[in-house]
GROMACS .gro file of C-alpha atoms in nm:
model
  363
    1UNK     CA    1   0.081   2.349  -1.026
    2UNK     CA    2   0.129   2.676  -0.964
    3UNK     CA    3   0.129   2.914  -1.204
    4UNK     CA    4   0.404   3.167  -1.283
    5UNK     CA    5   0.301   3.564  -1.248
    6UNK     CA    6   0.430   3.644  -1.574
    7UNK     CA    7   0.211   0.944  -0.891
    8UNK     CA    8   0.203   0.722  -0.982
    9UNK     CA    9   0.214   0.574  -0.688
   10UNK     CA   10   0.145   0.779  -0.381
   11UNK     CA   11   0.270   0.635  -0.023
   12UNK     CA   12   0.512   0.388  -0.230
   13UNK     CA   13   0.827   0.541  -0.192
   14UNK     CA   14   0.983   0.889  -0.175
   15UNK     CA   15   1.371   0.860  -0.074
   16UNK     CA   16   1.685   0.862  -0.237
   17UNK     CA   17   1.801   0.521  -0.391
   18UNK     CA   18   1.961   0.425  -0.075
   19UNK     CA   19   2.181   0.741  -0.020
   20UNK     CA   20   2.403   0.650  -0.360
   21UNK     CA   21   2.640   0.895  -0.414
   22UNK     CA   22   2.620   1.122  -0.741
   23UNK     CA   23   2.900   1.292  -0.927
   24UNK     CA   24   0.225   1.836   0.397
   25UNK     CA   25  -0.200   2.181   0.618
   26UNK     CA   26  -0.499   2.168   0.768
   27UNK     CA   27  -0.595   1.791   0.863
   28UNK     CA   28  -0.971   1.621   0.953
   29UNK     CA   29  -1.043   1.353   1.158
   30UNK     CA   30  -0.696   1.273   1.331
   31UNK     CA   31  -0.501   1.326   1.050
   32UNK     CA   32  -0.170   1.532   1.072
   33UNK     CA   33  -0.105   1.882   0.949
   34UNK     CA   34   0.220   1.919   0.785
   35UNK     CA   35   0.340   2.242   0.714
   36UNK     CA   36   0.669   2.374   0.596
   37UNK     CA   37   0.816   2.491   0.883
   38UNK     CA   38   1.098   2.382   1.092
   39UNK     CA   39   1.228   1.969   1.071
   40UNK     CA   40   1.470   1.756   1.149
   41UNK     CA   41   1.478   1.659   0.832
   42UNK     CA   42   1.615   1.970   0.750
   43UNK     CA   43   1.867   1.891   0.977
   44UNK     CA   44   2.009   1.533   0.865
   45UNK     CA   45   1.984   1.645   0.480
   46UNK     CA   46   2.267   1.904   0.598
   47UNK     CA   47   2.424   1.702   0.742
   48UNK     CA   48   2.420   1.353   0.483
   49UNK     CA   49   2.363   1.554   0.187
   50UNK     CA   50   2.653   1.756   0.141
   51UNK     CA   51   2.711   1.907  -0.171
   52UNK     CA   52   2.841   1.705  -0.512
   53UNK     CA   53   3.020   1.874  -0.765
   54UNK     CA   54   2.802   2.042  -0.997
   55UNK     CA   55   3.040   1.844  -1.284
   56UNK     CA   56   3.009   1.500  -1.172
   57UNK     CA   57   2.950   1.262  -1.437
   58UNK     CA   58   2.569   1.271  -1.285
   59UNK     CA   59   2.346   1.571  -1.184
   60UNK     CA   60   2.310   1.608  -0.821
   61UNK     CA   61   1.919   1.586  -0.654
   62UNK     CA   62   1.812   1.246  -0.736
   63UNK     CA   63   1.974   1.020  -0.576
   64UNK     CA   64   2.102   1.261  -0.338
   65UNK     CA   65   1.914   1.234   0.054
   66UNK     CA   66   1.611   1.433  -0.004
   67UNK     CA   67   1.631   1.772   0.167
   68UNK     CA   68   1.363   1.953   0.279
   69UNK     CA   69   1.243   2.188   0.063
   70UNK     CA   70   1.175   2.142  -0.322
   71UNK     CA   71   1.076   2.402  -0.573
   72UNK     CA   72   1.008   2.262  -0.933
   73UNK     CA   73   1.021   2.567  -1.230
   74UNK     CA   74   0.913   2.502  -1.590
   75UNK     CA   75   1.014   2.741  -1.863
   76UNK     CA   76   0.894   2.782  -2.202
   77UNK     CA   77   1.199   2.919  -2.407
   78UNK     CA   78   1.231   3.185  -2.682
   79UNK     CA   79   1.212   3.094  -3.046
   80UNK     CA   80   1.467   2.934  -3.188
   81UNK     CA   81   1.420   2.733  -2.883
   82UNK     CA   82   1.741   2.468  -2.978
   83UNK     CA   83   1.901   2.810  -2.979
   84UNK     CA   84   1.758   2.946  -2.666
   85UNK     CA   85   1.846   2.563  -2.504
   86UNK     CA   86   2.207   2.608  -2.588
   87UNK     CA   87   2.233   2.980  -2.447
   88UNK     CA   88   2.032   2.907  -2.155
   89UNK     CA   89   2.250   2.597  -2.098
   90UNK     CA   90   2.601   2.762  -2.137
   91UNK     CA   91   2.476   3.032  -1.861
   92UNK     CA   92   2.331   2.738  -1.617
   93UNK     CA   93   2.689   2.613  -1.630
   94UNK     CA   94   2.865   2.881  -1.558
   95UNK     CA   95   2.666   3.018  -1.287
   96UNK     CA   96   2.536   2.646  -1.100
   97UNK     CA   97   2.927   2.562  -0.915
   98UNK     CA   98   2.916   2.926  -0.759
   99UNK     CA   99   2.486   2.899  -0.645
  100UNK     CA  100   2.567   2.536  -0.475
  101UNK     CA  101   2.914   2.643  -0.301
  102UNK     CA  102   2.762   2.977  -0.194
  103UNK     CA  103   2.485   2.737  -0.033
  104UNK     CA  104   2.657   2.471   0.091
  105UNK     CA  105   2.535   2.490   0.416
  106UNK     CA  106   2.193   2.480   0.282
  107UNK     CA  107   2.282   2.135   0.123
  108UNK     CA  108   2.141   2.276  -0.270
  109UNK     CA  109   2.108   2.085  -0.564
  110UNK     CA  110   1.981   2.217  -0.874
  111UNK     CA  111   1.866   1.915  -1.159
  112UNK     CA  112   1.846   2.009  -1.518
  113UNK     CA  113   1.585   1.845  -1.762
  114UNK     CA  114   1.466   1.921  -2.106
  115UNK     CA  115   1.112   1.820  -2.227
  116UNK     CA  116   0.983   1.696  -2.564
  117UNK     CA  117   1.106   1.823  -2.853
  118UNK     CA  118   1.456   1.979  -2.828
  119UNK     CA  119   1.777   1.677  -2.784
  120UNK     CA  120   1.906   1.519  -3.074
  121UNK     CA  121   1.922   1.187  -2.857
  122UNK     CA  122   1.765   1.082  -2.584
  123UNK     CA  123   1.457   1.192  -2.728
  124UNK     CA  124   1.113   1.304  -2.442
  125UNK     CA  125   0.800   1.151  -2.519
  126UNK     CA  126   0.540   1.345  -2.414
  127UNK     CA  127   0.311   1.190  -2.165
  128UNK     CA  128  -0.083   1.034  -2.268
  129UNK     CA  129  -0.415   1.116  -2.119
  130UNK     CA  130  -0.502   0.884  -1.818
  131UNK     CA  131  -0.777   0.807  -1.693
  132UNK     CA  132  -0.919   1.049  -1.446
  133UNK     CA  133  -0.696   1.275  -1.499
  134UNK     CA  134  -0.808   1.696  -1.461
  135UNK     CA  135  -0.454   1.873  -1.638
  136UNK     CA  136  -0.492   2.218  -1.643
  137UNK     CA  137  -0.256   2.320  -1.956
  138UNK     CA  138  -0.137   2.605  -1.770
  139UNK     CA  139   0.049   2.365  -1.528
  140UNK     CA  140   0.200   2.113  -1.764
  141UNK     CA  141   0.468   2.082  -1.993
  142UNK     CA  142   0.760   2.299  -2.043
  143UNK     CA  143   1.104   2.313  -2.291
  144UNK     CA  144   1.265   2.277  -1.966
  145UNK     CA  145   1.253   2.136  -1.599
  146UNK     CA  146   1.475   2.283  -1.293
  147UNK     CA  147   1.444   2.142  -0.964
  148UNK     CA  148   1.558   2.324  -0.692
  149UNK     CA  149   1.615   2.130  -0.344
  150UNK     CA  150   1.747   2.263  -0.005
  151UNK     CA  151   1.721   2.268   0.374
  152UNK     CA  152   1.563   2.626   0.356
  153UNK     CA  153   1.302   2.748   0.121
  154UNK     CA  154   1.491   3.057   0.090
  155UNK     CA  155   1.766   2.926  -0.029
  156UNK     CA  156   1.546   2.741  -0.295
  157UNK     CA  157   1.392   3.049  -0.366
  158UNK     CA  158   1.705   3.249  -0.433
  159UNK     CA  159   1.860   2.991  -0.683
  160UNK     CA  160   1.568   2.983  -0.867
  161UNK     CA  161   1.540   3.331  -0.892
  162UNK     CA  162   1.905   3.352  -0.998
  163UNK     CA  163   1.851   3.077  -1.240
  164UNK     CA  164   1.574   3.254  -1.413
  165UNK     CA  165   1.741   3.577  -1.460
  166UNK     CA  166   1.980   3.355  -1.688
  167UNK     CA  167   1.730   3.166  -1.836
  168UNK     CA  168   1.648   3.286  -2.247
  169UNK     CA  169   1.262   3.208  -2.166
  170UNK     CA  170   1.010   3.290  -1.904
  171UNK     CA  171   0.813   3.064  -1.628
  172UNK     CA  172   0.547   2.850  -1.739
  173UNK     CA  173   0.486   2.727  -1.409
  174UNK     CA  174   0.648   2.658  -1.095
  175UNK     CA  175   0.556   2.470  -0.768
  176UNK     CA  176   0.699   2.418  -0.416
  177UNK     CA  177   0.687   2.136  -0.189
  178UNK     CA  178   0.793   2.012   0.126
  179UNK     CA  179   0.837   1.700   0.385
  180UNK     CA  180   0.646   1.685   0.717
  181UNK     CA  181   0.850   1.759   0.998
  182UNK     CA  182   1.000   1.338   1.088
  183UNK     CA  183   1.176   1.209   1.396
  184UNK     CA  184   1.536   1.113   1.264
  185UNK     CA  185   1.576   0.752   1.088
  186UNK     CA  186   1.141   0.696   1.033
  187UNK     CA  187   0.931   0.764   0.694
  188UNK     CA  188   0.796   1.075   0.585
  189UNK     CA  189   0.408   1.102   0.601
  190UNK     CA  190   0.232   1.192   0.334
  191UNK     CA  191  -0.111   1.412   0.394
  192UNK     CA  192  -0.317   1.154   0.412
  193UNK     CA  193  -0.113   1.034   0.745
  194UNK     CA  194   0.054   0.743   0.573
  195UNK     CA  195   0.449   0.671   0.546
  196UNK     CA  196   0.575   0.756   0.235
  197UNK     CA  197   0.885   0.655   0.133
  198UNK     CA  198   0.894   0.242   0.221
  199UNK     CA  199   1.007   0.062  -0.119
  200UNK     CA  200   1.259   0.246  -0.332
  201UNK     CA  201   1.541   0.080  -0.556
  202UNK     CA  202   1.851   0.003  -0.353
  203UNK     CA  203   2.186   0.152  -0.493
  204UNK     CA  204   2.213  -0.177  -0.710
  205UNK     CA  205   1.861  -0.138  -0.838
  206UNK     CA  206   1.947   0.224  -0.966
  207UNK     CA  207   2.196   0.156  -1.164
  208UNK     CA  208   2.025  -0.094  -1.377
  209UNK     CA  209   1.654   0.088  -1.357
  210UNK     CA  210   1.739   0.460  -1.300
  211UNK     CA  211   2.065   0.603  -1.448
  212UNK     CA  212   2.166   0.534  -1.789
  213UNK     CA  213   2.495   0.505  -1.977
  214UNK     CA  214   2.525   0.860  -2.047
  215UNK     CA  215   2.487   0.971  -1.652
  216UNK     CA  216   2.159   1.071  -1.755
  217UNK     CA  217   1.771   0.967  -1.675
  218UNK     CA  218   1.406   1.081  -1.726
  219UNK     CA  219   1.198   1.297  -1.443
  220UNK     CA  220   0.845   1.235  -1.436
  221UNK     CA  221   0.632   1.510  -1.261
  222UNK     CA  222   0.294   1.546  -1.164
  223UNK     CA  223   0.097   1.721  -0.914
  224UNK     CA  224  -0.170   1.476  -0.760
  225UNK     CA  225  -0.453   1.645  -0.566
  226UNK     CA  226  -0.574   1.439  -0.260
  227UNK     CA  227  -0.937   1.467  -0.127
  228UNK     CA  228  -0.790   1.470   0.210
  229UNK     CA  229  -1.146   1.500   0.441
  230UNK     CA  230  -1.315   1.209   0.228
  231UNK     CA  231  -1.058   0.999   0.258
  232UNK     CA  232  -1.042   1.062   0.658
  233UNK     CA  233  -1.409   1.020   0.645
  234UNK     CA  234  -1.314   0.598   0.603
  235UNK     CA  235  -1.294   0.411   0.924
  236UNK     CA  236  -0.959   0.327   0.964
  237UNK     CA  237  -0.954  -0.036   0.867
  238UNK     CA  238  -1.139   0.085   0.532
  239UNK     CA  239  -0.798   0.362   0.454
  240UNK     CA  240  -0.568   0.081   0.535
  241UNK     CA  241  -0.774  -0.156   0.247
  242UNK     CA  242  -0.719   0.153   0.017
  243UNK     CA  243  -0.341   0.159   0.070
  244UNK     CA  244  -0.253  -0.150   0.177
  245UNK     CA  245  -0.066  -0.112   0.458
  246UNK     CA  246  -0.147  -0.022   0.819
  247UNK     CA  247  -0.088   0.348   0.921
  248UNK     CA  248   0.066   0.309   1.240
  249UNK     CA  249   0.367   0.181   1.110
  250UNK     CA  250   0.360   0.120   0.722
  251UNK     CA  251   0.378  -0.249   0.774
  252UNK     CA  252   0.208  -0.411   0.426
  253UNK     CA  253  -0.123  -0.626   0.561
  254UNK     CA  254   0.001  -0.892   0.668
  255UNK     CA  255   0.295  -0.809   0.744
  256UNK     CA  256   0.456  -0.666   1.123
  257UNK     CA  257   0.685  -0.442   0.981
  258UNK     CA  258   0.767  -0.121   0.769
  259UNK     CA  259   0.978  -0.275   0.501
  260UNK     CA  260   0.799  -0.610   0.530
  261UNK     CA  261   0.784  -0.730   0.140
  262UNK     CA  262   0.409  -0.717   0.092
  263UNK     CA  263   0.242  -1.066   0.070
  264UNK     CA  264   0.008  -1.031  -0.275
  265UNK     CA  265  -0.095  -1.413  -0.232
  266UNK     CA  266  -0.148  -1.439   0.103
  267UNK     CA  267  -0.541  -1.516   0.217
  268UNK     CA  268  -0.747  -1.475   0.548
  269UNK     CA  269  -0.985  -1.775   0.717
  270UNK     CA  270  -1.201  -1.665   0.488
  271UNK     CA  271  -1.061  -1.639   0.171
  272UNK     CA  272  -1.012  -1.325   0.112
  273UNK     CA  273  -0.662  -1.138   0.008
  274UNK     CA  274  -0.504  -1.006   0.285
  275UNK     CA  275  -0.395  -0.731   0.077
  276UNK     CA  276  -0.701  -0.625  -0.104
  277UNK     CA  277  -0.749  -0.673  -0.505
  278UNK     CA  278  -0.729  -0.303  -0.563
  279UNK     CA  279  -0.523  -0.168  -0.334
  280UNK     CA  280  -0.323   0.108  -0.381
  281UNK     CA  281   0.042  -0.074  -0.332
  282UNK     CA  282  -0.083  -0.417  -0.533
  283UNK     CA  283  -0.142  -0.155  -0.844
  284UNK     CA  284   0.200  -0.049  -0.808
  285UNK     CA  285   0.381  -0.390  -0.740
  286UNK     CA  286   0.699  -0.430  -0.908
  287UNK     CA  287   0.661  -0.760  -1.004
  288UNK     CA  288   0.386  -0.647  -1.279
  289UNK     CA  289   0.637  -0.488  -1.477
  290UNK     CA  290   0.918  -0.765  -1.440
  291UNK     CA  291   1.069  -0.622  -1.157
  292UNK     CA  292   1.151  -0.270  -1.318
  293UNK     CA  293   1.169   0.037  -1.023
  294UNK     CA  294   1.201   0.408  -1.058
  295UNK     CA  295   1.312   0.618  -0.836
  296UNK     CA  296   1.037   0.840  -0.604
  297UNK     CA  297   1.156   1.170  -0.465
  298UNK     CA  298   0.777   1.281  -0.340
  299UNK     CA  299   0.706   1.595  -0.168
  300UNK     CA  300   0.394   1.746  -0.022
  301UNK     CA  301   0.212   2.051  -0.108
  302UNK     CA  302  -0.012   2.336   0.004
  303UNK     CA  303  -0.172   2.523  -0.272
  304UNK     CA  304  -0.401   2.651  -0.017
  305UNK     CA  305  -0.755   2.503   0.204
  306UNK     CA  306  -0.857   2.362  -0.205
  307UNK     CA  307  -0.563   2.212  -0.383
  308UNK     CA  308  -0.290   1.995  -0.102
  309UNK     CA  309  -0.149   1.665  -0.228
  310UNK     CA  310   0.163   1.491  -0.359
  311UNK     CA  311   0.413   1.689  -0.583
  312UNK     CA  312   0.500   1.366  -0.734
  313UNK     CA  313   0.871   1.298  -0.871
  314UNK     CA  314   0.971   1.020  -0.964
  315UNK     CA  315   1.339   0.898  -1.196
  316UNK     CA  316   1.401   0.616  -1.433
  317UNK     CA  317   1.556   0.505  -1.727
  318UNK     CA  318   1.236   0.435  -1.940
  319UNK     CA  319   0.953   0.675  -1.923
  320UNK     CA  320   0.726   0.434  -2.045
  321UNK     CA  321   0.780   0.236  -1.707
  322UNK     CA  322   0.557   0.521  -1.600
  323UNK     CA  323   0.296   0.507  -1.806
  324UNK     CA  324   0.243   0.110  -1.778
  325UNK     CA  325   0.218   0.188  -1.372
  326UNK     CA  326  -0.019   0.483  -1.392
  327UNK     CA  327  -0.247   0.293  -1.620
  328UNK     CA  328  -0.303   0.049  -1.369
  329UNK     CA  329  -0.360   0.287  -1.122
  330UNK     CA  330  -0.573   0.488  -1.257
  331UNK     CA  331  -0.784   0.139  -1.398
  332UNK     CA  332  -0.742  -0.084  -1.064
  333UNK     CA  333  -0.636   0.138  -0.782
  334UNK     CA  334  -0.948   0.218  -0.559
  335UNK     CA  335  -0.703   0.521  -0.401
  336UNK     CA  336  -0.848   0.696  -0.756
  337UNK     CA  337  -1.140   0.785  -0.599
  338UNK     CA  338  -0.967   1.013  -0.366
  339UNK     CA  339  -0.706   1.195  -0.608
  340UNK     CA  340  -0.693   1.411  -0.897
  341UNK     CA  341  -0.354   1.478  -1.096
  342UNK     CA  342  -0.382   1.813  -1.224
  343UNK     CA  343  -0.016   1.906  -1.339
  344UNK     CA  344   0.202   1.653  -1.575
  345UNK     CA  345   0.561   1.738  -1.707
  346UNK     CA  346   0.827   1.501  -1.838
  347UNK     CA  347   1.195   1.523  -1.883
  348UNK     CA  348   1.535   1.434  -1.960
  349UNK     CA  349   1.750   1.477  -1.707
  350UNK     CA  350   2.065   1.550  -1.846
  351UNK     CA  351   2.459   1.384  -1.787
  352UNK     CA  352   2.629   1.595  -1.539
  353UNK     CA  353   2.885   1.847  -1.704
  354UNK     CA  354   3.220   1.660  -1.630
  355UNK     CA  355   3.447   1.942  -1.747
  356UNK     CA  356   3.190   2.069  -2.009
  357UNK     CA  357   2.895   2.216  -2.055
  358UNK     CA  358   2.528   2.137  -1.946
  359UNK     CA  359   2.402   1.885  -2.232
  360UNK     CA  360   2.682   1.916  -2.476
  361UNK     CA  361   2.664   1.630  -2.749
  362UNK     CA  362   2.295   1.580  -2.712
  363UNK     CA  363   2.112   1.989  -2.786
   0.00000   0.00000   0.00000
């Protein structure tokens, strides 16, 4: 992540839980550049995201249609930090209605989420060691977790600049993302040229795997650097093995189209699995953890020609959902060999205000 002056599963889903209402640089070997400039994304986030009420019983921003810019902040707070929670809280209320109606147009949500350590309830674990991973401290972690979203990264950019000036604390780290630029109604690509955003929990799903009773859920972040040119070095057949789905169209093997379920049993002439043992989506399947989802809100991002991947986001209602998935991956999933996740942060994301302020009842 980038640091402040002062995905699981990757190409499994990125979108908004079905649109439920709440209170990518330089490419090698036919691969697309993706950089954050000018989308119609942009355009049709304006347009189906318009802004919830700040007090809704939920924040807005995760299930919310994904906009088009992201910026994620961390901040370490000032000792006492339950003290420095509360202030910093208090001031986020009072300030958030006025940022998101000034930026309406813009289509802004702002998401509020406190790390390990600091809510009386619906306590944060904080996040284990996985295989392969490369954290650099610097880039994980944090008292607390603000994610901007928007059609414009200035608008992003001047919320979260606002926001800090009220914030009792200073940036720990903070990293932007983006989505490719995407014909209306088709998938995101990711930068390794594959759809990304295929199976997310419908509406229905949400409710039972995402949100919990309180309006609240947990926000899972990491930054996953992708090895773009040795991955486009594979013949295409081979990156389509890795993945498990063709690249055209995001069809799984086996399968003719995007949303397809994927066939884990099904066998060629020869015997084989269509889908391949340790492919990237049969890591990931549902079905391994008795159906349970989360919620992926991916973005790309360009840390410059050495660090471009996945700004991984992802919701649920039991962080160690999470950690049972990324296990696998990192044990099982042969995309490993091309990634690196170098920035980990965990969550709560708190009840929306409803009349009161940020997080009262649980700091």
């Amino acid at each position: 992540m980038v640091r402040s002056a002062g995905a699981a599963a990757l190409g499994a889903g990125v979108s908004g839980c079905g649109g439920a209402p709440e209170g990518r640089a330089a490419s090698t070997r036919g691969l697309p550049r993706y950089g954050p400039d000018g989308s119609a994304v942009a355009r049709r986030a304006q347009e189906a995201a318009r802004v919830r009420p700040f007090a809704g019983d939920r924040q807005a921003g995760v299930s919310t249609p994904q906009q088009r810019h992201v910026l994620l902040l961390a901040y370490d707070l000032d000792e006492p930090r339950p003290a420095a929670l509360r202030t910093t809280l208090g001031r986020f209320t009072s300030a958030l209605p006025g940022l998101v109606e000034e930026a309406r147009r813009a289509a802004l949500t702002v998401t509020v989420a406190v790390g390990p350590g600091l809510l009386r309830t619906a306590p944060v674990p904080h996040l284990p060691i996985f295989a392969g991973d490369r954290l650099d401290p610097a880039g994980c972690g944090g008292d607390l977790l603000v994610q901007f979203c928007a059609a414009d990264p200035a608008t992003v950019a001047g919320a979260a600049g606002e926001l800090t000036r009220r914030t009792a604390g200073g940036v720990r780290w903070r990293q932007p993302g983006f989505l490719p630029p995407t014909p209306p109604g088709q998938t995101p690509r990711n930068v390794l040229g594959f759809k990304d955003g295929t199976a997310n929990p419908a509406p229905e799903e949400c409710e039972r795997w995402v949100w919990d009773s309180r309006g609240g859920t947990y926000l899972v972040v990491r930054r996953v650097h992708v090895d773009v040119a040795d991955f486009a070095a594979l013949p295409l057949s081979r990156q389509e093995e890795v993945i498990g789905r063709h690249r055209a169209d995001g069809a799984p093997l086996g399968g003719s189209r995007e949303h397809d379920q994927p066939d884990m049993f099904a066998k060629t002439p020869q015997g084989r699995y269509v889908i391949p043992p340790h492919a990237h989506i049969r890591a990931a399947a549902p079905h391994l953890d008795g159906g349970a989802r989360m919620l992926r809100r991916g973005y790309s991002y360009d840390n410059g020609a050495d660090d471009r991947g996945l700004l991984f986001l992802a919701y649920m209602r039991d962080p160690a959902l999470f950690v049972r998935v990324q296990q696998r991956l990192a044990e099982r999933d042969e995309l490993s060999r091309f990634i690196e996740h170098r920035g980990s942060a965990v969550g709560y994301v708190l009840p929306g205000a409803a009349g009161r302020p940020l997080g009262a009842g649980l700091v």
